[in-house]
Every structure is written in C-alpha cells, then in structure tokens.
XYZ file of N, CA and C in Angstrom:
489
model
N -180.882 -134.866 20.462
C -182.291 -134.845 20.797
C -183.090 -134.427 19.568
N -184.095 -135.385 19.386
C -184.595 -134.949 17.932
C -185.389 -133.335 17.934
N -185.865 -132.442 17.025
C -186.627 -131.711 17.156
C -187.725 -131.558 16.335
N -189.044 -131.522 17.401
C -190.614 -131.696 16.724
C -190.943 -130.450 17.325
N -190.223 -129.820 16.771
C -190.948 -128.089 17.110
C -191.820 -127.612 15.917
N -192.179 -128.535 14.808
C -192.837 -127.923 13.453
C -194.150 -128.603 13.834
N -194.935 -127.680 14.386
C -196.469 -127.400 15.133
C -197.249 -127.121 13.969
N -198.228 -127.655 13.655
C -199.168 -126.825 12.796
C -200.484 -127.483 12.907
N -201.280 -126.992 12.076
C -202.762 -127.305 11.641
C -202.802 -128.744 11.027
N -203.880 -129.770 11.396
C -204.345 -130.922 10.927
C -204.398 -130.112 9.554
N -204.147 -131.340 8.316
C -204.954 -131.231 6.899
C -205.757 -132.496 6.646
N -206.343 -132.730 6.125
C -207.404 -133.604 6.023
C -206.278 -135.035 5.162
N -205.189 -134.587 4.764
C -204.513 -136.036 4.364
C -203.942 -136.710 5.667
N -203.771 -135.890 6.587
C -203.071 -136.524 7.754
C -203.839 -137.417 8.270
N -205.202 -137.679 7.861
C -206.183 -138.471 8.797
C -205.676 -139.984 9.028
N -205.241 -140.871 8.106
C -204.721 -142.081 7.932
C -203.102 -142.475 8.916
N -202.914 -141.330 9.204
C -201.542 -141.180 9.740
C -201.595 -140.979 11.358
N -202.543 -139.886 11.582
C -203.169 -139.684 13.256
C -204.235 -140.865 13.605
N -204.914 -141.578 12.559
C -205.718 -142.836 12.886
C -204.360 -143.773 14.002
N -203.394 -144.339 12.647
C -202.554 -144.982 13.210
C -201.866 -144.837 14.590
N -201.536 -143.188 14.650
C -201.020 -143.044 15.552
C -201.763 -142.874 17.313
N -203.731 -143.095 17.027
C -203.975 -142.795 17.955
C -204.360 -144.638 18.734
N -204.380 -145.423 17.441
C -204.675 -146.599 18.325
C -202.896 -147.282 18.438
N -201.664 -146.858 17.919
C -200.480 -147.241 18.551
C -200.150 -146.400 20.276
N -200.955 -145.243 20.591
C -200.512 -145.176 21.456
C -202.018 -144.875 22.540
N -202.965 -145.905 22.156
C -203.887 -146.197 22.993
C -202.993 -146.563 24.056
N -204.024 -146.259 25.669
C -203.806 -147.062 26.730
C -204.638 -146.918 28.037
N -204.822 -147.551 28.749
C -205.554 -147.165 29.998
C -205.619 -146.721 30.599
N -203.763 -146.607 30.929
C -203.453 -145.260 31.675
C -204.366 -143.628 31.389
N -204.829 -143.659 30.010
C -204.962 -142.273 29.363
C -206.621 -142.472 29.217
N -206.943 -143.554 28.487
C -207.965 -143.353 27.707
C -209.366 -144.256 28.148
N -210.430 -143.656 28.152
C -211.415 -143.968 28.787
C -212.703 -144.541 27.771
N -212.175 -144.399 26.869
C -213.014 -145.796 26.170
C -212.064 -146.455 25.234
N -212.729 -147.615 24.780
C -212.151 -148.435 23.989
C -211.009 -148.217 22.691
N -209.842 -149.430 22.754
C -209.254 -148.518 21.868
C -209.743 -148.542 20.110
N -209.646 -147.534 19.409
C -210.327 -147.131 18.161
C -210.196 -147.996 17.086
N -211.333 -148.663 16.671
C -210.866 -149.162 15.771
C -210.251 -149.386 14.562
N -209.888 -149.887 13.937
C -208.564 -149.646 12.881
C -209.010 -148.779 11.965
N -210.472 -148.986 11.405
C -211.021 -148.919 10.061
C -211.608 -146.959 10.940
N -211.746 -146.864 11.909
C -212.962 -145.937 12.787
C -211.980 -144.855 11.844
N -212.948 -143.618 11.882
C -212.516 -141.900 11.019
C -211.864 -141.784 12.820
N -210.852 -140.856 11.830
C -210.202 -139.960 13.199
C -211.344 -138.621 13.530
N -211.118 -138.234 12.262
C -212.451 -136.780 12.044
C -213.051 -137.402 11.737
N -214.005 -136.327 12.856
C -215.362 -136.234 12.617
C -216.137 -134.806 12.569
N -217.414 -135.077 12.656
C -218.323 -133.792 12.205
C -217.743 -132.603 13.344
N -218.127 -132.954 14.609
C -217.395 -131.207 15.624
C -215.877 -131.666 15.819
N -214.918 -132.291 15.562
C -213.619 -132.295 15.503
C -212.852 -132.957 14.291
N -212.928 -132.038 13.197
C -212.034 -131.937 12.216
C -210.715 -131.806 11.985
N -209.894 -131.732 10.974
C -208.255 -131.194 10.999
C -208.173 -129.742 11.353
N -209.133 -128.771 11.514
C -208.879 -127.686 11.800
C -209.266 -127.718 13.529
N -209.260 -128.296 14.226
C -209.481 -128.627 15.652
C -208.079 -129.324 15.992
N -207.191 -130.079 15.320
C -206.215 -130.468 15.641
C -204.929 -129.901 15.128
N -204.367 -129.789 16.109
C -202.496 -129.565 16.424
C -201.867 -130.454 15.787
N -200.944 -130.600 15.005
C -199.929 -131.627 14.783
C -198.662 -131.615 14.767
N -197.537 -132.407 15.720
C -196.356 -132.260 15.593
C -196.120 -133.101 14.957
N -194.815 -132.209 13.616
C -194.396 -133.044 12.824
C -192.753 -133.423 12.998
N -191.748 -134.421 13.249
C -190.377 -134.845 12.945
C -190.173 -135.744 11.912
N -188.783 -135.113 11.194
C -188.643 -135.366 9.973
C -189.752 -135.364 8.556
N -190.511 -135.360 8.457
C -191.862 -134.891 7.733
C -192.373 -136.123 8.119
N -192.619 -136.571 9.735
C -193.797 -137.867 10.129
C -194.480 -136.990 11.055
N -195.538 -137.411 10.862
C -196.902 -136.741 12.135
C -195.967 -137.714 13.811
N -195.811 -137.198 14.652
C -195.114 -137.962 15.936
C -196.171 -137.738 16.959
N -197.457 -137.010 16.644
C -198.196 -136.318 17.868
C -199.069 -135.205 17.163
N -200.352 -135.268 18.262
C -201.380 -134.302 17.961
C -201.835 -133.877 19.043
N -202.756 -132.776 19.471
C -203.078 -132.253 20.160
C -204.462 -132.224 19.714
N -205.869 -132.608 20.526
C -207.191 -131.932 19.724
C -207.767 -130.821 20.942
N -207.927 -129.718 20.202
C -208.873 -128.553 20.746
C -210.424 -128.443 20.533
N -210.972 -128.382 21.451
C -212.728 -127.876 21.209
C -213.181 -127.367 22.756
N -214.641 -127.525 22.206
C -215.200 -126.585 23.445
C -215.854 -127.797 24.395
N -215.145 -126.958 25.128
C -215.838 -128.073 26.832
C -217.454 -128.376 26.647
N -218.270 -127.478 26.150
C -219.843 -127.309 25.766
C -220.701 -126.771 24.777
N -221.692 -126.558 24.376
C -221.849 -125.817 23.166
C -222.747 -124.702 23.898
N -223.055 -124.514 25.594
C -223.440 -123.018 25.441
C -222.505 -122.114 25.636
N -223.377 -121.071 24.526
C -222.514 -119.688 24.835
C -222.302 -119.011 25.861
N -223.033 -119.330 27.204
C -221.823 -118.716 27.827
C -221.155 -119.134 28.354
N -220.339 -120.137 27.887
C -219.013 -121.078 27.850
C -217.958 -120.751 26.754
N -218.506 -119.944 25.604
C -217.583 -119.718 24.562
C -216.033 -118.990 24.688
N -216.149 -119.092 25.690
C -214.614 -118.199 26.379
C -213.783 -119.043 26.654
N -214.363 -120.782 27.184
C -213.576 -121.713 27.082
C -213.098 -122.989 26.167
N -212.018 -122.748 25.969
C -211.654 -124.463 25.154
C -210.995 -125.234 25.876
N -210.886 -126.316 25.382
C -210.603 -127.607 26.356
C -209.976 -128.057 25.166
N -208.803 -128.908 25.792
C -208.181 -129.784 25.297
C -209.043 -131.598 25.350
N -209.332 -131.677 24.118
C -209.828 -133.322 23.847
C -209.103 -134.385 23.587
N -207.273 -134.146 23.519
C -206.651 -135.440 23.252
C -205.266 -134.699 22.834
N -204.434 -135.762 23.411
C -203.179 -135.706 23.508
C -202.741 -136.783 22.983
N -201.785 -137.132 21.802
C -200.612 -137.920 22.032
C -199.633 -137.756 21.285
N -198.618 -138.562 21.761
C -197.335 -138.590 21.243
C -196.766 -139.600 21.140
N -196.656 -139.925 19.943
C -195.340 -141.452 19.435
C -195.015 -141.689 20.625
N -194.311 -143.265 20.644
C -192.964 -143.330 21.750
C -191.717 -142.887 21.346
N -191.729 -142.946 19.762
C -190.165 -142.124 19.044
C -189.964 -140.851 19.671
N -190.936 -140.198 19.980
C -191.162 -138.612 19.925
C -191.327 -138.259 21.325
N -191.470 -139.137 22.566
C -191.520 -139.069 23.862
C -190.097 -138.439 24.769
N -190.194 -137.704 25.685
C -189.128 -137.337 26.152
C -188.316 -136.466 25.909
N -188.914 -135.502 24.483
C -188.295 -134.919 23.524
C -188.913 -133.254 23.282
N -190.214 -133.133 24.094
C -190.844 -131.874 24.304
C -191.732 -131.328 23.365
N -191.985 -132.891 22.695
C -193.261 -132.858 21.192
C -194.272 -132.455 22.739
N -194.829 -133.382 23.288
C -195.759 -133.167 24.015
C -196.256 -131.346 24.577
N -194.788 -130.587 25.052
C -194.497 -129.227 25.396
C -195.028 -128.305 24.336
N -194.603 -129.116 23.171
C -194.717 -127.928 22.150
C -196.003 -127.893 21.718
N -196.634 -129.151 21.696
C -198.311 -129.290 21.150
C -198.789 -128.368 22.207
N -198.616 -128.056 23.565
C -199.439 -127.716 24.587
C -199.172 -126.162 24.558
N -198.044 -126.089 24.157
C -197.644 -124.712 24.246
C -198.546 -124.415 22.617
N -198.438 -124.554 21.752
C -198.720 -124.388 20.651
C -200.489 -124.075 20.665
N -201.021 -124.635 21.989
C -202.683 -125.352 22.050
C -202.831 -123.574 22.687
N -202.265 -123.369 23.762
C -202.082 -122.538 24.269
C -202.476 -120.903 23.569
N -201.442 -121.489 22.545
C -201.412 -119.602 21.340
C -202.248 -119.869 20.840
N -203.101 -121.361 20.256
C -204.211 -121.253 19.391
C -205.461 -120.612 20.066
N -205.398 -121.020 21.291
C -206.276 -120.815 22.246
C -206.554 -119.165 22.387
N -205.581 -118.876 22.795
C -205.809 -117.258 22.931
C -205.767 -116.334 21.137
N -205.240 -116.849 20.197
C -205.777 -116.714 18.920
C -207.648 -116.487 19.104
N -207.741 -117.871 19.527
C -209.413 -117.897 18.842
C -210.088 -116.939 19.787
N -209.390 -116.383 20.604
C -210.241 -115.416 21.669
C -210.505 -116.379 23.021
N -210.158 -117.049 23.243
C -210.508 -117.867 24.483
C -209.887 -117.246 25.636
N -210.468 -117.222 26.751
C -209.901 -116.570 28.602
C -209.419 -117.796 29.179
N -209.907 -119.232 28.862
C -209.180 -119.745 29.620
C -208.994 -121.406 28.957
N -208.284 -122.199 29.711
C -208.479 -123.477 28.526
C -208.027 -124.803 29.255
N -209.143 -126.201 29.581
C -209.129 -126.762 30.526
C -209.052 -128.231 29.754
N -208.828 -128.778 30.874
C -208.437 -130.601 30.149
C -208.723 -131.642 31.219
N -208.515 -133.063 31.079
C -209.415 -133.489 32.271
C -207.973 -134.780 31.917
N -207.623 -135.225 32.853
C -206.381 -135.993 32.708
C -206.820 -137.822 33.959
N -206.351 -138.407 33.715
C -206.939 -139.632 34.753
C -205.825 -139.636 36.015
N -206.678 -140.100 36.642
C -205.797 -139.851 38.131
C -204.257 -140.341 37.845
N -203.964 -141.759 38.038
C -203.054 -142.263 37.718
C -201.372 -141.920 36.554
N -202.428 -140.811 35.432
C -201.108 -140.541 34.138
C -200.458 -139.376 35.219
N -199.466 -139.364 35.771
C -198.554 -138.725 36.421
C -197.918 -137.833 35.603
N -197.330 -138.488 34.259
C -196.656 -137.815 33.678
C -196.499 -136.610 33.186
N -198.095 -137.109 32.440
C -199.355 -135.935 31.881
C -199.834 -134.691 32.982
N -200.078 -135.428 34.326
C -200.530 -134.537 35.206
C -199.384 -133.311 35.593
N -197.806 -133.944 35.655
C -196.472 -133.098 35.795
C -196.494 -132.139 34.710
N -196.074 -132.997 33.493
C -196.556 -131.547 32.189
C -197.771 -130.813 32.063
N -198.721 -130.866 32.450
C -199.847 -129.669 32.513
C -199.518 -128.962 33.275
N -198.876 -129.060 34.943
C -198.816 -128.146 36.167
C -197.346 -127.494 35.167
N -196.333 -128.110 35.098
C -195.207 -127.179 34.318
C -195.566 -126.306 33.149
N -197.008 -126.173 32.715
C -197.753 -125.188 31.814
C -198.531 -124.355 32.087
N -198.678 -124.337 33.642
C -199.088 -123.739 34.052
C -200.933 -123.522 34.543
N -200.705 -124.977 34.279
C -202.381 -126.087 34.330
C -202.566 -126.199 36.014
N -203.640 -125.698 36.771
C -203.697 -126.464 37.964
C -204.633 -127.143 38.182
N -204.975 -128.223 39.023
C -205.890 -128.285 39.517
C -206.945 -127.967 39.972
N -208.268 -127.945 39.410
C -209.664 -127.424 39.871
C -210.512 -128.269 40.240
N -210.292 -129.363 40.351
C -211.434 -130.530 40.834
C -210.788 -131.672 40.425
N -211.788 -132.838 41.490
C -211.222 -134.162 41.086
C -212.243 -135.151 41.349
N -213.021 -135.911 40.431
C -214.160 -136.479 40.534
C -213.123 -138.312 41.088
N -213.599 -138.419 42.495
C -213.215 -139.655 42.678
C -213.568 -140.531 42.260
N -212.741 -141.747 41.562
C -213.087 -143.050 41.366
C -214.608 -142.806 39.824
N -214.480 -142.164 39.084
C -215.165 -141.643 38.121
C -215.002 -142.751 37.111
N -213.837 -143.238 36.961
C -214.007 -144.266 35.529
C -213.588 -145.789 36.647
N -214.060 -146.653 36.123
C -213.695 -148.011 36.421
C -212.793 -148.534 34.580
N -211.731 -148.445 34.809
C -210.745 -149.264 34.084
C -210.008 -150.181 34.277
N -210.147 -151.372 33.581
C -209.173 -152.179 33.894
C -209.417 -153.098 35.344
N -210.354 -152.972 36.289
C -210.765 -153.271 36.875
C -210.636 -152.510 38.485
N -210.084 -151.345 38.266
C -209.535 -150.347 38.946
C -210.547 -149.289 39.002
N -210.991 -148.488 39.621
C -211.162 -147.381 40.063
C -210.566 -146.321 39.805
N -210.286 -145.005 38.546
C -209.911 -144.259 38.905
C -210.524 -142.880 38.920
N -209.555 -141.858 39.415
C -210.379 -140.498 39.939
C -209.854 -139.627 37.939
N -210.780 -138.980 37.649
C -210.999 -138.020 36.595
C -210.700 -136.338 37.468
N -209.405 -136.164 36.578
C -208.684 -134.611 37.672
C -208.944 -133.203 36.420
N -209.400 -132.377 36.989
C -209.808 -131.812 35.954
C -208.974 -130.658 36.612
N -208.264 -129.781 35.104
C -207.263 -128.937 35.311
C -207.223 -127.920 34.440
N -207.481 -126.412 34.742
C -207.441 -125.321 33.612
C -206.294 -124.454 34.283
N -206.454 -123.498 33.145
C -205.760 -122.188 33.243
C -206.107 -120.578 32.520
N -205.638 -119.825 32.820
C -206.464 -118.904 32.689
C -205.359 -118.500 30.954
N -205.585 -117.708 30.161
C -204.621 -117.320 29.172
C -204.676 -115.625 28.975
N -205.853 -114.569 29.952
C -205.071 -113.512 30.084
C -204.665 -113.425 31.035
C-alpha cells in the first residue's frame, strides 16, 4: 500500500502540478461548477499555497486539501471550512484523502479555530462516509440545491467541533 502520509503546506511552485491535478480529477459527482480550465490559476487572491494542504507520494503532489473561512465576518472567525478536496486515482484507497483531513484538522485547531465545516453533494457517498469516520456530522441539507447534469442534487452540509 503506497504511503502519502508527507502532508504539508502548498508552495507557490506546486501551482502547475495541483492545476493538473484539479481538472484530472474534476467531476460531477463532486463539483459544482465547470471543470477549470487548463490555462485558469489554481491560486488566487483569498486562497493561496498557504490555504492549501498537500499530499505528497514519492515526491508527486497525489492530493490537496483547501482551507478558508466559510465568511469574512468576524464573528465567524472561529470557523474554517474546508473548500476542496482531491485526490489522484493513483493515490485513492490509500488514506491520502484521511491524512489531508486529518492533517486539515491540526491546521485548523493550529490557527485557533472551534470548529471546521464542509459542504459535500448529496450523491459523493464516499466523501460523505470519510467525513462521518472524522468525525464530521451532519448539520443540514439544502434539497435539490444544485441542478447537475440534469439531475437535481441536495448540498449536505457537515461540521465538527475541534475542542
């Protein structure tokens, strides 16, 4: 089983590398707008390399994690939210995904945060199983919120507390 337990901080060379990797593992299942275009910046102005997680195997980026704030008022500053998840298909099945979340987790309570929430689409099961095994639950579920694909689905929104 490979191991992508080497978690760290975006650097600003990785950008060309998490570009690639976010329109190879575009999909509908996950993602609610269009997929990115080739040439599009990964960073940008409020989510930089210091907002993103990166798991690395063998010295390849396999997965990122992005952190920010659900809002910009302060008295929300207690919460961060997770803005994006992925992981290679090399790197699937393998607990890159675990470790970015776990990893999102310590950054989280690092920066001083109480609690830290993410919004997942009805349908990604997978995603929805690994957040509850992190200890993510359910707090709401906006029905039928995105039309994708010609489908209807519900937007499930899921935090947790980190003291």
């Amino acid at each position: 089983m490979p191991d992508a337990s080497l978690i760290r901080t975006a650097r600003p060379d990785d950008e060309e590398h998490l570009r690639l990797l976010d329109r190879e593992t575009w999909s509908p299942v996950h993602a609610v707008s269009p997929r990115p275009a080739p040439d599009a910046p990964f960073f940008r102005e409020h989510s930089g390399p210091e907002d993103h997680l990166v798991a690395e195997l063998d010295g390849r980026v396999v997965g990122y994690l992005r952190l920010g704030r659900p809002t910009g008022l302060a008295s929300n500053r207690h919460v961060l939210a997770v803005h994006g998840l992925a992981v290679a298909d090399a790197a699937r099945g393998h607990g890159t995904g675990r470790a970015l979340l776990r990893a999102a987790v310590e950054e989280a309570r690092r920066r001083g945060a109480r609690r830290l929430t993410l919004r997942v689409l009805g349908p990604n099961t997978v995603a929805r199983r690994l957040y509850e095994s992190e200890g993510f639950a359910v707090e709401g579920v906006q029905p039928g919120e995105f039309l994708l694909d010609g489908e209807y689905v519900d937007d499930v929104l899921m935090g947790r507390s980190l003291v």
